[in-house]
mmCIF file with all atom_site columns, C-alpha atoms in Angstrom:
data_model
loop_
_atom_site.group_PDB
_atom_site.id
_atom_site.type_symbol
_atom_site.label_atom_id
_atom_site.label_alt_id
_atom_site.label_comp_id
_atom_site.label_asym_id
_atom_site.label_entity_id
_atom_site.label_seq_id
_atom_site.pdbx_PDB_ins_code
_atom_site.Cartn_x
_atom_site.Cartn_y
_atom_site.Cartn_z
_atom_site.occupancy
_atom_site.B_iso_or_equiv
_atom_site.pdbx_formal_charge
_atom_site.auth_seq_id
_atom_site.auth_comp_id
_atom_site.auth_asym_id
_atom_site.auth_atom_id
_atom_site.pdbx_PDB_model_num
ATOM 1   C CA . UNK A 1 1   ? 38.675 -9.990  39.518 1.00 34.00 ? 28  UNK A CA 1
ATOM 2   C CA . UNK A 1 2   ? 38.662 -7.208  36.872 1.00 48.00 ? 29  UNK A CA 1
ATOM 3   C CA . UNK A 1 3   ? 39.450 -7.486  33.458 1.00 54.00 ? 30  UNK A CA 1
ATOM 4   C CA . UNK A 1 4   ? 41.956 -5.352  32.025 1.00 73.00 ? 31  UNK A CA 1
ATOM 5   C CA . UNK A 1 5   ? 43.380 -5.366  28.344 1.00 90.00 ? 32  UNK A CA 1
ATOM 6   C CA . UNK A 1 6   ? 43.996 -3.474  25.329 1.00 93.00 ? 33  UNK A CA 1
ATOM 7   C CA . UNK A 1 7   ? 40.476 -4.509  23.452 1.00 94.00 ? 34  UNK A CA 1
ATOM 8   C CA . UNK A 1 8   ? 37.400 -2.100  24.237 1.00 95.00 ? 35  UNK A CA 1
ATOM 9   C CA . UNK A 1 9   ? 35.963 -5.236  25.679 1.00 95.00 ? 36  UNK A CA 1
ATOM 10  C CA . UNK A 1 10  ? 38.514 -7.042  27.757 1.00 94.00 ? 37  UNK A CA 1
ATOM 11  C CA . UNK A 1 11  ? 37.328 -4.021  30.478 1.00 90.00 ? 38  UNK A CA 1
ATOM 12  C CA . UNK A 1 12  ? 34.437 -4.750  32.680 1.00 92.00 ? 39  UNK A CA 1
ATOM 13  C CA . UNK A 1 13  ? 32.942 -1.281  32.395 1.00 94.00 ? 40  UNK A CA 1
ATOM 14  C CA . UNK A 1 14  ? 32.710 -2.097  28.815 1.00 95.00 ? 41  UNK A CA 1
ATOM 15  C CA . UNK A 1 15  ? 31.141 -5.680  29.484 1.00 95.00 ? 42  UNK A CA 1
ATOM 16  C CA . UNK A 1 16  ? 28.637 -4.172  31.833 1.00 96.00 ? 43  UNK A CA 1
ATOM 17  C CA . UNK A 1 17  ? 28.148 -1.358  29.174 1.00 97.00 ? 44  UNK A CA 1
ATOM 18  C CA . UNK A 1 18  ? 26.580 -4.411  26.511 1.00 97.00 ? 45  UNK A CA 1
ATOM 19  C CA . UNK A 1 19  ? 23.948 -5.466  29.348 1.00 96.00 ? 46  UNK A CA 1
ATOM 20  C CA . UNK A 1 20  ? 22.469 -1.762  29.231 1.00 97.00 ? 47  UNK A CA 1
ATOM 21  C CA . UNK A 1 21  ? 22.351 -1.362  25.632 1.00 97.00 ? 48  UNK A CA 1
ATOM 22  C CA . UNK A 1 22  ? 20.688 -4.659  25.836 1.00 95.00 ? 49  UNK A CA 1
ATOM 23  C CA . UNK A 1 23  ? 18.467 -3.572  28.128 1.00 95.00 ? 50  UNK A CA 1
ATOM 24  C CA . UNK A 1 24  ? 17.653 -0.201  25.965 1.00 94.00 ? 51  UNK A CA 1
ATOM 25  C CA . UNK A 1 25  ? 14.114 0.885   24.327 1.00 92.00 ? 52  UNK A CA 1
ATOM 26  C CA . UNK A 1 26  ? 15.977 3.134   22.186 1.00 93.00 ? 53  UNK A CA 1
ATOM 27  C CA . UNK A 1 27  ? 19.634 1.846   21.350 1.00 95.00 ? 54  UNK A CA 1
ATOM 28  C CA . UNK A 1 28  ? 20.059 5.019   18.744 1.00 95.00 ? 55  UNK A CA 1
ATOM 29  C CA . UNK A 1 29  ? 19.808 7.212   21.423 1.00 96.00 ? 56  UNK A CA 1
ATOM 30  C CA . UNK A 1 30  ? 21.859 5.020   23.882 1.00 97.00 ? 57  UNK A CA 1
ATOM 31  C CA . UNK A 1 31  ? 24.481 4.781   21.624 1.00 97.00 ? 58  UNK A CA 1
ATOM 32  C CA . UNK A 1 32  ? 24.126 8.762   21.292 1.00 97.00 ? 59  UNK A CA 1
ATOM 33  C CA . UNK A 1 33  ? 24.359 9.400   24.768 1.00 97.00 ? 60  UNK A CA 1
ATOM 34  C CA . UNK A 1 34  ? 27.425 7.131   25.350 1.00 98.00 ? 61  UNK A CA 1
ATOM 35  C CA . UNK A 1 35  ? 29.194 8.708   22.513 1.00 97.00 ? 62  UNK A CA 1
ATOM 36  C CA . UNK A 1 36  ? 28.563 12.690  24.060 1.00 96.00 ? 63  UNK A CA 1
ATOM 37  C CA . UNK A 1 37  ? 31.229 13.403  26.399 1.00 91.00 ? 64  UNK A CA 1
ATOM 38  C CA . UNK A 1 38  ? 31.124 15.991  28.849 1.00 82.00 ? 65  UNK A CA 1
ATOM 39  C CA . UNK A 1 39  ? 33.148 19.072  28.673 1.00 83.00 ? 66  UNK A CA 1
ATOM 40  C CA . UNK A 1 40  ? 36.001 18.369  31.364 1.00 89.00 ? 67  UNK A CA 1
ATOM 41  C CA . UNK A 1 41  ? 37.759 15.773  31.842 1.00 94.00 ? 68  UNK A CA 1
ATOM 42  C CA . UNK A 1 42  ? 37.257 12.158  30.986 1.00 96.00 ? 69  UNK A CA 1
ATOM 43  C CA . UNK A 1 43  ? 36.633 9.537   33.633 1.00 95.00 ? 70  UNK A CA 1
ATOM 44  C CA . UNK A 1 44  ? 37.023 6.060   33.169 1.00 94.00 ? 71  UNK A CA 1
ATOM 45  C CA . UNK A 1 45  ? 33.404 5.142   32.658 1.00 95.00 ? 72  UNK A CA 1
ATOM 46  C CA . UNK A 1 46  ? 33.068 7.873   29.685 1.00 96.00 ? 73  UNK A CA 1
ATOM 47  C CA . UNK A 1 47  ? 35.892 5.825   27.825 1.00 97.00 ? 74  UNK A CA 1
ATOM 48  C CA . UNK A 1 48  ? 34.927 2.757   28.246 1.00 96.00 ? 75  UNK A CA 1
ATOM 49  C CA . UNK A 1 49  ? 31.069 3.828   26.771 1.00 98.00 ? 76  UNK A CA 1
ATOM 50  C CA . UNK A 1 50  ? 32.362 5.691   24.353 1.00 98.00 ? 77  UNK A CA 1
ATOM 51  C CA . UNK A 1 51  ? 34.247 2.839   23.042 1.00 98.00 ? 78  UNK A CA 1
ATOM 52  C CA . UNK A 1 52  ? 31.921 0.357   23.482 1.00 98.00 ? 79  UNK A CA 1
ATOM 53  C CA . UNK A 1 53  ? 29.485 2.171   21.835 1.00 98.00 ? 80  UNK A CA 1
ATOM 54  C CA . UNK A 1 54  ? 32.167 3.231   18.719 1.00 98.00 ? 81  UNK A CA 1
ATOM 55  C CA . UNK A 1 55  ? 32.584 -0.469  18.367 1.00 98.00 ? 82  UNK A CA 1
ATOM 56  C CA . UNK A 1 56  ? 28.947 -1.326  18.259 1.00 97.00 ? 83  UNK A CA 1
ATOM 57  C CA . UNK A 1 57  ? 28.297 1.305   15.802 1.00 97.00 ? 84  UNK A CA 1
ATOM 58  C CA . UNK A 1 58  ? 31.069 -0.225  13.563 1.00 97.00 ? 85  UNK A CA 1
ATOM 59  C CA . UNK A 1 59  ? 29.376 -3.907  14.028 1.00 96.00 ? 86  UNK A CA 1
ATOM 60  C CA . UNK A 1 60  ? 26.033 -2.392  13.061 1.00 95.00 ? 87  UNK A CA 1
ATOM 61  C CA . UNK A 1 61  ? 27.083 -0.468  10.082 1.00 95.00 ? 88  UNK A CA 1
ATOM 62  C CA . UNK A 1 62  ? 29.905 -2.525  8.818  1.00 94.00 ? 89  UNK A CA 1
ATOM 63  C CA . UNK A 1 63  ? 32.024 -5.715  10.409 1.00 93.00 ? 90  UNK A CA 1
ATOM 64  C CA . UNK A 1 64  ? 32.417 -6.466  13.953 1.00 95.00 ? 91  UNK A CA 1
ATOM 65  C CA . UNK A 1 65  ? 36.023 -6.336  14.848 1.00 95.00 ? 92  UNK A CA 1
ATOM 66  C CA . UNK A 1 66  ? 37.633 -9.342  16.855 1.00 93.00 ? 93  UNK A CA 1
ATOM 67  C CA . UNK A 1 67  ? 36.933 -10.057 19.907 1.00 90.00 ? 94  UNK A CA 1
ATOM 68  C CA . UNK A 1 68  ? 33.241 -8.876  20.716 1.00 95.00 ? 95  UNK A CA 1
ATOM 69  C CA . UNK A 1 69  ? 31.597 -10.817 23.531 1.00 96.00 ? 96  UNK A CA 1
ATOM 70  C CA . UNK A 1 70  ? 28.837 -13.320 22.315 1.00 97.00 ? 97  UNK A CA 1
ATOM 71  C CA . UNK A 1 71  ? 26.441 -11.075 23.965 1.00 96.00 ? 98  UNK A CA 1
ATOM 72  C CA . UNK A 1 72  ? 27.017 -8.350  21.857 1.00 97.00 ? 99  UNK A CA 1
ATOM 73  C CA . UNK A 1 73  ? 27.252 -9.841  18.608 1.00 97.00 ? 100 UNK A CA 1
ATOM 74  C CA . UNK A 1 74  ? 23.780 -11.615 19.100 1.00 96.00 ? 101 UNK A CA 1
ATOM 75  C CA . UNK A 1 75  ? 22.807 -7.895  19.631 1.00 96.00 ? 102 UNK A CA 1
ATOM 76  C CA . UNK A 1 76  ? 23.557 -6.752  16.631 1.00 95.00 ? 103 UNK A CA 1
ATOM 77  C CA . UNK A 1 77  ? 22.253 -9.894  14.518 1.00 93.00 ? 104 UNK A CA 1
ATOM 78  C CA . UNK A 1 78  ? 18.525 -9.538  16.181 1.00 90.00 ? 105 UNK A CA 1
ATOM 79  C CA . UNK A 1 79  ? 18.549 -5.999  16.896 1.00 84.00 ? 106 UNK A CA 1
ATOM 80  C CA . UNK A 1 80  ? 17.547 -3.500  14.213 1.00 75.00 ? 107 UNK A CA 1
ATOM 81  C CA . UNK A 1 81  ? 18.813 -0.184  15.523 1.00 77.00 ? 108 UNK A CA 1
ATOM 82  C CA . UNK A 1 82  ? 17.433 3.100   14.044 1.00 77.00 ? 109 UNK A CA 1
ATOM 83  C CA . UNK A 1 83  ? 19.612 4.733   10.849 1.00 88.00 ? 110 UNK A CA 1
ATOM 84  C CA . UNK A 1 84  ? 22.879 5.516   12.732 1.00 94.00 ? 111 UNK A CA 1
ATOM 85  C CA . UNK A 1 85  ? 24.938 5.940   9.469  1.00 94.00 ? 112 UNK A CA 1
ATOM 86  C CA . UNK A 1 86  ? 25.027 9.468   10.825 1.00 95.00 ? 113 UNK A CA 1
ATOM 87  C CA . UNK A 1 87  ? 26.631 8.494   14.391 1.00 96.00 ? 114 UNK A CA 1
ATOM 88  C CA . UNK A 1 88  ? 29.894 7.591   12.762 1.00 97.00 ? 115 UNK A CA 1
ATOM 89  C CA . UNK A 1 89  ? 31.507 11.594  12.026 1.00 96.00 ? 116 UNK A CA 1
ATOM 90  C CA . UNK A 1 90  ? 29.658 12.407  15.965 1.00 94.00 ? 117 UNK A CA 1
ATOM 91  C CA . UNK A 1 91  ? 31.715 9.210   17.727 1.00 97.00 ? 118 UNK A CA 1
ATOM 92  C CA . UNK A 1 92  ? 34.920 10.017  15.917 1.00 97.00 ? 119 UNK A CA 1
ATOM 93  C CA . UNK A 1 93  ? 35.215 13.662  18.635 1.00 95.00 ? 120 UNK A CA 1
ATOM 94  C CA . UNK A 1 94  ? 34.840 11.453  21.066 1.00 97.00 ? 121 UNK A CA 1
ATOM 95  C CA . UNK A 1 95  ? 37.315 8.588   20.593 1.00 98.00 ? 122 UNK A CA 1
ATOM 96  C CA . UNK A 1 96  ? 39.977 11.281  19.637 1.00 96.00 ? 123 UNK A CA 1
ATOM 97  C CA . UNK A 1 97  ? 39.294 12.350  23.363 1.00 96.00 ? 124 UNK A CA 1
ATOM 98  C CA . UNK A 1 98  ? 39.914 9.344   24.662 1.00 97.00 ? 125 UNK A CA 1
ATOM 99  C CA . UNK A 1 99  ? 43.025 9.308   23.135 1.00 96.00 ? 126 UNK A CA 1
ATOM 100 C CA . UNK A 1 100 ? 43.928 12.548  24.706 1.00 95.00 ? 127 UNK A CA 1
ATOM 101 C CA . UNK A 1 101 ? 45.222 14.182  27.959 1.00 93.00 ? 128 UNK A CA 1
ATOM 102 C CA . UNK A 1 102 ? 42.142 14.609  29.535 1.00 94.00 ? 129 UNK A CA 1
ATOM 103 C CA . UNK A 1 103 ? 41.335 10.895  29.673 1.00 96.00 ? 130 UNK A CA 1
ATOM 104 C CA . UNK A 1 104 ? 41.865 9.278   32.827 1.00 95.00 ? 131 UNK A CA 1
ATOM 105 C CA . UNK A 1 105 ? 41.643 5.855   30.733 1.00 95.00 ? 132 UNK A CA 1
ATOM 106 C CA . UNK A 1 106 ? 44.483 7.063   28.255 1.00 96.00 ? 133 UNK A CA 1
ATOM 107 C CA . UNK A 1 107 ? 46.038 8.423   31.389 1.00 95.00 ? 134 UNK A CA 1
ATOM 108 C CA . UNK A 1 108 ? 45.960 4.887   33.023 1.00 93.00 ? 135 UNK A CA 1
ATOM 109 C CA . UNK A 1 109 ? 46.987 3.201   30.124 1.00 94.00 ? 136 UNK A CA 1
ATOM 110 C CA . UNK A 1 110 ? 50.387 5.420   29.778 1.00 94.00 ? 137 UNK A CA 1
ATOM 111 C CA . UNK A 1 111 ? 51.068 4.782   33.431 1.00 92.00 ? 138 UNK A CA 1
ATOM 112 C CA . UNK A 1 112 ? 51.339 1.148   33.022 1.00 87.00 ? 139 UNK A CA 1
ATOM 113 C CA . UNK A 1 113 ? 52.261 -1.719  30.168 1.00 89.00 ? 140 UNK A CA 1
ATOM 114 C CA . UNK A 1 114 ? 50.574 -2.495  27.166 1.00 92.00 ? 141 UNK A CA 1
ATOM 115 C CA . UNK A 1 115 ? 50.047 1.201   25.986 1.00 95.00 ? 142 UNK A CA 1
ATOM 116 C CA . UNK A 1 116 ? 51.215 1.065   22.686 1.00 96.00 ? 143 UNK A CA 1
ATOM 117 C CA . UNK A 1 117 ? 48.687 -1.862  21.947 1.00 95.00 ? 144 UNK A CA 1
ATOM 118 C CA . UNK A 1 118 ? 45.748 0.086   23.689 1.00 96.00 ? 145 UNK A CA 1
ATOM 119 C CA . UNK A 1 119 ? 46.426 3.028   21.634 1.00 97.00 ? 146 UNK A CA 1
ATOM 120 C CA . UNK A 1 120 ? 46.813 1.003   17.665 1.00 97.00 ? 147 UNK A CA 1
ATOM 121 C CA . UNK A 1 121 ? 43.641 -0.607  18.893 1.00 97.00 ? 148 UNK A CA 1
ATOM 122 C CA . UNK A 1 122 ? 42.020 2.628   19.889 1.00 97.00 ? 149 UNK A CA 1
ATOM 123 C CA . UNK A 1 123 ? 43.320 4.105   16.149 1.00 98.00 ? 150 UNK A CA 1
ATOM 124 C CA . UNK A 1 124 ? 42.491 1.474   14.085 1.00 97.00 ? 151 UNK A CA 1
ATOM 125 C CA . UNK A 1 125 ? 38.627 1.648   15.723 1.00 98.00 ? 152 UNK A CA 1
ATOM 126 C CA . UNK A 1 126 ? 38.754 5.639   14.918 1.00 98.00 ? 153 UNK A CA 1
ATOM 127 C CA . UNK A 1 127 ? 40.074 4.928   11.178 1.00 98.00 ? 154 UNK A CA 1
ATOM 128 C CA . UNK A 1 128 ? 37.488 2.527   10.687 1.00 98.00 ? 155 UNK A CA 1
ATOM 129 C CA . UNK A 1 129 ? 34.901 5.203   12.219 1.00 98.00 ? 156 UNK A CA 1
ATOM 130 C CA . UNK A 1 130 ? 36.199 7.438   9.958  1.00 97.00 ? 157 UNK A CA 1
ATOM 131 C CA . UNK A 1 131 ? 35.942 5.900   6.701  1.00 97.00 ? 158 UNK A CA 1
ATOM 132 C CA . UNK A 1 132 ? 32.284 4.861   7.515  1.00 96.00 ? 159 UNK A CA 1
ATOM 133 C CA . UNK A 1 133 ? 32.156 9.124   8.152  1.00 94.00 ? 160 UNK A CA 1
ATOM 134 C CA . UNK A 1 134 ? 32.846 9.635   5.185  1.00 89.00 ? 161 UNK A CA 1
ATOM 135 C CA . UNK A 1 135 ? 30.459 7.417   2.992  1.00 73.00 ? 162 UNK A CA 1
#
């Protein structure tokens, strides 16, 4: 059964998201990766790793936000990722696309219940992003 909920990680693409940055030689440049978006339109797998990567970075650099899967917060307490105090002001493009029209996960989200809830969690993740921009 598939999870489905307003928090980045009550989605499975996100859960199976933690397993490859787990699995990563070089979580900088994972998190980089899943934080560039293509130019078209977003699918639903570009969300979710942009997200799950934009709440990562915020773990990492300042306080994990509730509800983070066990998995990932014993990443971040015996993982030392590369400086990514610059990732912050790049991930912030991204999650503001996410929260756009050419997101098929904002799309989906609008379609059915619970939007307004996806969406302040979605904002209060990009206001945290950008105060860590900006320090």
């Amino acid at each position: 059964m598939a999870s489905w909920g307003p928090k980045t990680f009550e989605d499975d693409t996100a859960l199976d998201w933690i397993s490859e940055l787990v699995d990563s030689d070089d979580p900088r440049n994972f998190l980089i990766d899943s934080i560039t978006t293509s130019g078209g339109d977003l699918d639903m797998e570009e969300c979710a790793a942009v997200l799950a990567a934009a709440e990562t970075i915020v773990a990492v650099l300042d306080e994990p936000r509730a509800g983070l899967p066990d998995e990932l917060l014993d990443w971040v307490d015996e993982n030392d990722c590369d400086d990514i105090s610059d990732l912050p002001a790049m991930t912030l493009k991204s999650v503001k696309r996410v929260m756009g029209k050419d997101s098929e996960l904002c799309q989906s989200w609008e379609e059915g219940e619970g939007y307004e809830d996806w969406k302040a969690e979605v904002e209060a993740l990009y206001e945290i992003l950008d105060s860590l921009s900006q320090v």
